Every structure is written in structure tokens, then in C-alpha cells.
């Protein structure tokens, strides 16, 4: 399975912060926002990743990530000249995917929770149909919402409904099989002129090929589309990291733990960052000082 991070858009809700800076390059506490969706793909075991962004921003992502080999990954880049909807990612990314299944994650979404890595790895084994997630929110009118019947089966989706039929929003991470590019090509633009991910999900639903997994209480899903939510996300990450002494979405750590890079490679990545807390953390990883050995009978929460 290959991964796509959609990191375009104009970020109008974050003006004036985003007048000159791409939203996904802004900091969420101590790292660029895009590190969080990138870490999600890495936790799923996905190593070939396409980043889609605007013509002005794409060179900045290329400067930040390069070709990805420093983390044992492989990055490709694609321009989205104008906002064309989330589902347009599969029109733009057809040649990159080359008939393989795909995981699409939005560049402003943050996921965290116990067992997240295992859940994502299981989802990445998808070979047929689509898999999306539901997350209970107090303000479903601000999101795409899943409508269920009394037996818990999915009936339909609503996009920012005035009177929501459930409190389950759809987080910005989607797993699809190899049909996805062909199905995306059949979509027609919505009233706002975009190819909607809701319509793509409905295609799978109508074919009887859609699965929905619901994130429970142990998971956090944060988006960062407003000043308030951006601040809340930073505070959330800061609180967890300071309390536990562990980093969230530390891509070097994930690459090291997954065996994509060696301790020597990790040391080379840490050296230029040595004066920062982030670099010091990486040096601790190299020296084996971050984790303690825990008895096998004790459940371990996902740390990254």
C-alpha cells in the first residue's frame, strides 16, 4: 500500500497566519504540522508517500523532506494548482499509485491513541473495498458525518449537516483498494466545484464495499483548521510529551524502531539538532536511554 498526504488548500480560516505560510508547515507545539500525518502513514508501515500541495508550497515540502531516504522512506511530489477537493488526490496521484491500494491522510489531522500502530497496520492490509473511521464529537455539524441505522450499519453520509443524524464525524484518514482512481474519475464536482471525498465513500457504500471502524475513548483525533483547534492541539501534544518524556510523531524515532534506519543513521540525523530538546531526545534514543524494559504482562500504550 502507498500513502498520500494532501497538504494543499489556502488555510483561510487561519488568516492572517497562513497568508504567507502553508498551514501544514506551521508548528503544532514542537514540530511541523505535517509530521503528524506522516507519522500515521509510517505507523501503518507505509514507506512510499506522495505529498500533494500548491505550486508555491511544494518546494518548501521538498526542502523539508527531500527524497525521504534519510528516514528509509521514498517521497514523491505533485502540484494541486487549485483546490479541487480531497478526492482529486486520486486523480492527481494515479500514476504514483500505479494500481496499488492507497491510504490518504489529510495534512492537518492528528491521531493519537493506545494501539494506534497496530490498528493502522491492520488497515493497511486492505485489499478490497474501503475502510474509513468514525469518531464521536460534540459538534458534528462542523464535519462530514456518518448516518447509522439501528443495527449500526452505515446508511449514508452528510457533509456539515445543520441537523446531524449522528455524532460520529469522519476523521481525515481513508484506506482504499486499487479501484480508487477509477472510481474517483467517475465523480462530478459538487456545488462548490470540488470532487468530494464523501461522494467517493458513497461509491464504495453503494457497492457494499465500505467498512467503518469507530475510534473509542482511548483515541484522540484533532484537526487544526482554526486558531482555537491549532492552539488546543499544541497544548495536547505539549502536555503529553512533558508528562511522559516521550515524543509524539517523532518520525526519526518511528523510522528507527521500525528498522528503516540504523543507530548510526539516527545519530547522524540527531547531530545537527543537538542544541534542541528534539535533538537531545534523538541522542537519548541512540544511547538507549529513553525506554525502560517493561514486563511482558504489562500493556504498553502507543507512544508515537
GROMACS .gro file of N, CA, C and O in nm, residues 174-253:
model
  320
  174UNK      N    1  -0.819   0.769   0.521
  174UNK     CA    2  -0.904   0.681   0.441
  174UNK      C    3  -0.816   0.575   0.376
  174UNK      O    4  -0.711   0.606   0.320
  175UNK      N    5  -0.863   0.450   0.379
  175UNK     CA    6  -0.794   0.339   0.315
  175UNK      C    7  -0.880   0.288   0.200
  175UNK      O    8  -0.999   0.260   0.218
  176UNK      N    9  -0.819   0.272   0.082
  176UNK     CA   10  -0.892   0.230  -0.037
  176UNK      C   11  -0.815   0.122  -0.112
  176UNK      O   12  -0.691   0.117  -0.109
  177UNK      N   13  -0.890   0.041  -0.187
  177UNK     CA   14  -0.829  -0.062  -0.271
  177UNK      C   15  -0.786  -0.003  -0.405
  177UNK      O   16  -0.792   0.119  -0.426
  178UNK      N   17  -0.747  -0.090  -0.495
  178UNK     CA   18  -0.691  -0.045  -0.622
  178UNK      C   19  -0.794   0.015  -0.718
  178UNK      O   20  -0.756   0.068  -0.822
  179UNK      N   21  -0.924   0.008  -0.683
  179UNK     CA   22  -1.027   0.070  -0.768
  179UNK      C   23  -1.034   0.221  -0.753
  179UNK      O   24  -1.103   0.287  -0.830
  180UNK      N   25  -0.968   0.275  -0.653
  180UNK     CA   26  -0.998   0.410  -0.608
  180UNK      C   27  -0.979   0.515  -0.717
  180UNK      O   28  -1.061   0.608  -0.729
  181UNK      N   29  -0.876   0.503  -0.796
  181UNK     CA   30  -0.853   0.605  -0.901
  181UNK      C   31  -0.962   0.601  -1.006
  181UNK      O   32  -1.008   0.706  -1.054
  182UNK      N   33  -1.004   0.480  -1.044
  182UNK     CA   34  -1.111   0.468  -1.143
  182UNK      C   35  -1.243   0.524  -1.089
  182UNK      O   36  -1.317   0.592  -1.161
  183UNK      N   37  -1.273   0.496  -0.963
  183UNK     CA   38  -1.397   0.547  -0.904
  183UNK      C   39  -1.391   0.699  -0.889
  183UNK      O   40  -1.491   0.768  -0.912
  184UNK      N   41  -1.276   0.752  -0.850
  184UNK     CA   42  -1.263   0.898  -0.837
  184UNK      C   43  -1.286   0.966  -0.971
  184UNK      O   44  -1.341   1.077  -0.977
  185UNK      N   45  -1.246   0.899  -1.079
  185UNK     CA   46  -1.261   0.958  -1.213
  185UNK      C   47  -1.407   0.966  -1.256
  185UNK      O   48  -1.440   1.041  -1.349
  186UNK      N   49  -1.497   0.892  -1.189
  186UNK     CA   50  -1.639   0.896  -1.224
  186UNK      C   51  -1.715   1.007  -1.150
  186UNK      O   52  -1.831   1.033  -1.182
  187UNK      N   53  -1.650   1.071  -1.053
  187UNK     CA   54  -1.718   1.171  -0.972
  187UNK      C   55  -1.738   1.300  -1.050
  187UNK      O   56  -1.658   1.335  -1.136
  188UNK      N   57  -1.844   1.370  -1.016
  188UNK     CA   58  -1.869   1.502  -1.073
  188UNK      C   59  -1.851   1.606  -0.963
  188UNK      O   60  -1.880   1.579  -0.846
  189UNK      N   61  -1.803   1.725  -0.997
  189UNK     CA   62  -1.780   1.828  -0.894
  189UNK      C   63  -1.909   1.864  -0.821
  189UNK      O   64  -2.018   1.863  -0.879
  190UNK      N   65  -1.894   1.896  -0.696
  190UNK     CA   66  -2.008   1.939  -0.614
  190UNK      C   67  -2.042   2.083  -0.645
  190UNK      O   68  -1.983   2.147  -0.733
  191UNK      N   69  -2.139   2.137  -0.571
  191UNK     CA   70  -2.182   2.275  -0.593
  191UNK      C   71  -2.068   2.374  -0.571
  191UNK      O   72  -2.068   2.483  -0.630
  192UNK      N   73  -1.970   2.336  -0.491
  192UNK     CA   74  -1.857   2.427  -0.469
  192UNK      C   75  -1.742   2.400  -0.565
  192UNK      O   76  -1.631   2.452  -0.548
  193UNK      N   77  -1.768   2.314  -0.665
  193UNK     CA   78  -1.670   2.290  -0.771
  193UNK      C   79  -1.559   2.195  -0.734
  193UNK      O   80  -1.453   2.199  -0.797
  194UNK      N   81  -1.580   2.107  -0.636
  194UNK     CA   82  -1.475   2.017  -0.591
  194UNK      C   83  -1.521   1.872  -0.598
  194UNK      O   84  -1.641   1.843  -0.591
  195UNK      N   85  -1.425   1.780  -0.609
  195UNK     CA   86  -1.454   1.637  -0.601
  195UNK      C   87  -1.452   1.597  -0.454
  195UNK      O   88  -1.348   1.605  -0.388
  196UNK      N   89  -1.568   1.558  -0.404
  196UNK     CA   90  -1.585   1.538  -0.260
  196UNK      C   91  -1.548   1.396  -0.219
  196UNK      O   92  -1.589   1.298  -0.283
  197UNK      N   93  -1.475   1.384  -0.110
  197UNK     CA   94  -1.440   1.252  -0.057
  197UNK      C   95  -1.566   1.179  -0.009
  197UNK      O   96  -1.573   1.055  -0.012
  198UNK      N   97  -1.667   1.254   0.033
  198UNK     CA   98  -1.793   1.193   0.074
  198UNK      C   99  -1.856   1.117  -0.043
  198UNK      O  100  -1.910   1.007  -0.024
  199UNK      N  101  -1.850   1.173  -0.162
  199UNK     CA  102  -1.905   1.105  -0.279
  199UNK      C  103  -1.826   0.979  -0.313
  199UNK      O  104  -1.885   0.878  -0.355
  200UNK      N  105  -1.696   0.983  -0.295
  200UNK     CA  106  -1.614   0.865  -0.319
  200UNK      C  107  -1.650   0.755  -0.219
  200UNK      O  108  -1.665   0.637  -0.256
  201UNK      N  109  -1.664   0.792  -0.092
  201UNK     CA  110  -1.703   0.693   0.008
  201UNK      C  111  -1.841   0.635  -0.022
  201UNK      O  112  -1.866   0.516  -0.001
  202UNK      N  113  -1.929   0.719  -0.074
  202UNK     CA  114  -2.063   0.671  -0.108
  202UNK      C  115  -2.059   0.570  -0.223
  202UNK      O  116  -2.140   0.477  -0.227
  203UNK      N  117  -1.964   0.588  -0.315
  203UNK     CA  118  -1.947   0.489  -0.423
  203UNK      C  119  -1.918   0.351  -0.365
  203UNK      O  120  -1.978   0.251  -0.407
  204UNK      N  121  -1.828   0.346  -0.270
  204UNK     CA  122  -1.796   0.218  -0.206
  204UNK      C  123  -1.915   0.166  -0.125
  204UNK      O  124  -1.941   0.045  -0.123
  205UNK      N  125  -1.985   0.256  -0.058
  205UNK     CA  126  -2.102   0.215   0.021
  205UNK      C  127  -2.207   0.152  -0.068
  205UNK      O  128  -2.264   0.047  -0.036
  206UNK      N  129  -2.235   0.215  -0.181
  206UNK     CA  130  -2.337   0.164  -0.273
  206UNK      C  131  -2.298   0.030  -0.334
  206UNK      O  132  -2.385  -0.048  -0.376
  207UNK      N  133  -2.169   0.001  -0.340
  207UNK     CA  134  -2.121  -0.127  -0.390
  207UNK      C  135  -2.116  -0.234  -0.280
  207UNK      O  136  -2.077  -0.348  -0.306
  208UNK      N  137  -2.148  -0.194  -0.157
  208UNK     CA  138  -2.139  -0.287  -0.045
  208UNK      C  139  -1.995  -0.319  -0.007
  208UNK      O  140  -1.966  -0.427   0.046
  209UNK      N  141  -1.904  -0.225  -0.033
  209UNK     CA  142  -1.762  -0.249  -0.012
  209UNK      C  143  -1.699  -0.151   0.087
  209UNK      O  144  -1.579  -0.127   0.083
  210UNK      N  145  -1.780  -0.095   0.175
  210UNK     CA  146  -1.729   0.003   0.271
  210UNK      C  147  -1.732  -0.053   0.412
  210UNK      O  148  -1.835  -0.104   0.458
  211UNK      N  149  -1.619  -0.043   0.481
  211UNK     CA  150  -1.611  -0.077   0.622
  211UNK      C  151  -1.591   0.051   0.703
  211UNK      O  152  -1.523   0.143   0.659
  212UNK      N  153  -1.650   0.054   0.822
  212UNK     CA  154  -1.631   0.166   0.913
  212UNK      C  155  -1.586   0.113   1.048
  212UNK      O  156  -1.650   0.025   1.106
  213UNK      N  157  -1.475   0.163   1.096
  213UNK     CA  158  -1.426   0.134   1.231
  213UNK      C  159  -1.444   0.260   1.315
  213UNK      O  160  -1.414   0.370   1.269
  214UNK      N  161  -1.491   0.242   1.437
  214UNK     CA  162  -1.514   0.356   1.526
  214UNK      C  163  -1.401   0.365   1.628
  214UNK      O  164  -1.371   0.268   1.698
  215UNK      N  165  -1.337   0.481   1.634
  215UNK     CA  166  -1.236   0.506   1.736
  215UNK      C  167  -1.305   0.519   1.872
  215UNK      O  168  -1.400   0.596   1.887
  216UNK      N  169  -1.253   0.449   1.971
  216UNK     CA  170  -1.312   0.455   2.104
  216UNK      C  171  -1.257   0.569   2.188
  216UNK      O  172  -1.184   0.656   2.140
  217UNK      N  173  -1.286   0.564   2.317
  217UNK     CA  174  -1.248   0.672   2.408
  217UNK      C  175  -1.098   0.688   2.422
  217UNK      O  176  -1.049   0.794   2.459
  218UNK      N  177  -1.023   0.582   2.397
  218UNK     CA  178  -0.879   0.588   2.415
  218UNK      C  179  -0.804   0.659   2.305
  218UNK      O  180  -0.682   0.671   2.312
  219UNK      N  181  -0.877   0.707   2.203
  219UNK     CA  182  -0.812   0.773   2.090
  219UNK      C  183  -0.842   0.922   2.091
  219UNK      O  184  -0.951   0.965   2.130
  220UNK      N  185  -0.744   0.997   2.042
  220UNK     CA  186  -0.764   1.140   2.021
  220UNK      C  187  -0.752   1.169   1.873
  220UNK      O  188  -0.657   1.125   1.807
  221UNK      N  189  -0.851   1.240   1.819
  221UNK     CA  190  -0.844   1.290   1.682
  221UNK      C  191  -0.858   1.441   1.690
  221UNK      O  192  -0.957   1.493   1.742
  222UNK      N  193  -0.760   1.511   1.639
  222UNK     CA  194  -0.760   1.656   1.642
  222UNK      C  195  -0.740   1.708   1.501
  222UNK      O  196  -0.657   1.656   1.426
  223UNK      N  197  -0.819   1.807   1.462
  223UNK     CA  198  -0.786   1.879   1.340
  223UNK      C  199  -0.738   2.018   1.380
  223UNK      O  200  -0.756   2.061   1.494
  224UNK      N  201  -0.675   2.086   1.289
  224UNK     CA  202  -0.608   2.211   1.325
  224UNK      C  203  -0.649   2.322   1.230
  224UNK      O  204  -0.567   2.406   1.191
  225UNK      N  205  -0.776   2.324   1.194
  225UNK     CA  206  -0.823   2.417   1.093
  225UNK      C  207  -0.859   2.556   1.142
  225UNK      O  208  -0.884   2.646   1.061
  226UNK      N  209  -0.864   2.576   1.273
  226UNK     CA  210  -0.897   2.707   1.328
  226UNK      C  211  -0.790   2.748   1.429
  226UNK      O  212  -0.710   2.665   1.475
  227UNK      N  213  -0.789   2.875   1.465
  227UNK     CA  214  -0.691   2.920   1.564
  227UNK      C  215  -0.710   2.845   1.696
  227UNK      O  216  -0.612   2.808   1.762
  228UNK      N  217  -0.835   2.824   1.734
  228UNK     CA  218  -0.864   2.757   1.861
  228UNK      C  219  -0.815   2.611   1.858
  228UNK      O  220  -0.750   2.564   1.953
  229UNK      N  221  -0.848   2.540   1.749
  229UNK     CA  222  -0.810   2.399   1.743
  229UNK      C  223  -0.659   2.382   1.727
  229UNK      O  224  -0.601   2.285   1.776
  230UNK      N  225  -0.594   2.476   1.660
  230UNK     CA  226  -0.448   2.472   1.648
  230UNK      C  227  -0.383   2.488   1.785
  230UNK      O  228  -0.289   2.415   1.821
  231UNK      N  229  -0.433   2.582   1.863
  231UNK     CA  230  -0.381   2.602   1.998
  231UNK      C  231  -0.409   2.480   2.086
  231UNK      O  232  -0.322   2.435   2.162
  232UNK      N  233  -0.529   2.423   2.077
  232UNK     CA  234  -0.564   2.306   2.157
  232UNK      C  235  -0.476   2.187   2.122
  232UNK      O  236  -0.433   2.113   2.211
  233UNK      N  237  -0.449   2.169   1.993
  233UNK     CA  238  -0.363   2.058   1.952
  233UNK      C  239  -0.223   2.075   2.009
  233UNK      O  240  -0.162   1.978   2.058
  234UNK      N  241  -0.168   2.196   2.002
  234UNK     CA  242  -0.035   2.220   2.057
  234UNK      C  243  -0.031   2.194   2.207
  234UNK      O  244   0.064   2.134   2.258
  235UNK      N  245  -0.134   2.237   2.277
  235UNK     CA  246  -0.140   2.216   2.423
  235UNK      C  247  -0.150   2.067   2.456
  235UNK      O  248  -0.089   2.019   2.552
  236UNK      N  249  -0.227   1.994   2.376
  236UNK     CA  250  -0.241   1.850   2.396
  236UNK      C  251  -0.107   1.780   2.381
  236UNK      O  252  -0.067   1.699   2.465
  237UNK      N  253  -0.036   1.810   2.272
  237UNK     CA  254   0.093   1.747   2.248
  237UNK      C  255   0.193   1.786   2.357
  237UNK      O  256   0.266   1.702   2.410
  238UNK      N  257   0.194   1.913   2.394
  238UNK     CA  258   0.287   1.959   2.498
  238UNK      C  259   0.261   1.886   2.630
  238UNK      O  260   0.355   1.840   2.696
  239UNK      N  261   0.136   1.874   2.669
  239UNK     CA  262   0.102   1.809   2.796
  239UNK      C  263   0.149   1.664   2.798
  239UNK      O  264   0.209   1.618   2.896
  240UNK      N  265   0.123   1.591   2.690
  240UNK     CA  266   0.162   1.450   2.686
  240UNK      C  267   0.313   1.434   2.686
  240UNK      O  268   0.368   1.351   2.758
  241UNK      N  269   0.381   1.515   2.604
  241UNK     CA  270   0.525   1.498   2.594
  241UNK      C  271   0.596   1.536   2.724
  241UNK      O  272   0.689   1.467   2.767
  242UNK      N  273   0.552   1.642   2.788
  242UNK     CA  274   0.616   1.684   2.912
  242UNK      C  275   0.588   1.585   3.025
  242UNK      O  276   0.673   1.561   3.110
  243UNK      N  277   0.468   1.528   3.025
  243UNK     CA  278   0.430   1.436   3.131
  243UNK      C  279   0.506   1.303   3.120
  243UNK      O  280   0.554   1.248   3.219
  244UNK      N  281   0.519   1.252   2.996
  244UNK     CA  282   0.577   1.120   2.977
  244UNK      C  283   0.725   1.121   2.939
  244UNK      O  284   0.793   1.020   2.950
  245UNK      N  285   0.772   1.235   2.890
  245UNK     CA  286   0.909   1.239   2.844
  245UNK      C  287   0.929   1.170   2.711
  245UNK      O  288   1.042   1.136   2.674
  246UNK      N  289   0.821   1.146   2.638
  246UNK     CA  290   0.825   1.081   2.507
  246UNK      C  291   0.776   1.178   2.401
  246UNK      O  292   0.695   1.267   2.430
  247UNK      N  293   0.823   1.161   2.279
  247UNK     CA  294   0.780   1.247   2.170
  247UNK      C  295   0.667   1.180   2.092
  247UNK      O  296   0.666   1.058   2.072
  248UNK      N  297   0.572   1.263   2.048
  248UNK     CA  298   0.465   1.219   1.961
  248UNK      C  299   0.499   1.262   1.819
  248UNK      O  300   0.543   1.375   1.797
  249UNK      N  301   0.479   1.169   1.723
  249UNK     CA  302   0.507   1.198   1.582
  249UNK      C  303   0.653   1.233   1.558
  249UNK      O  304   0.686   1.316   1.475
  250UNK      N  305   0.740   1.167   1.630
  250UNK     CA  306   0.884   1.182   1.607
  250UNK      C  307   0.921   1.084   1.495
  250UNK      O  308   0.937   0.964   1.518
  251UNK      N  309   0.932   1.135   1.374
  251UNK     CA  310   0.946   1.047   1.258
  251UNK      C  311   1.079   0.971   1.260
  251UNK      O  312   1.087   0.857   1.212
  252UNK      N  313   1.183   1.033   1.315
  252UNK     CA  314   1.311   0.964   1.325
  252UNK      C  315   1.299   0.843   1.419
  252UNK      O  316   1.357   0.737   1.392
  253UNK      N  317   1.226   0.860   1.527
  253UNK     CA  318   1.208   0.751   1.622
  253UNK      C  319   1.131   0.636   1.559
  253UNK      O  320   1.166   0.518   1.577
   0.00000   0.00000   0.00000
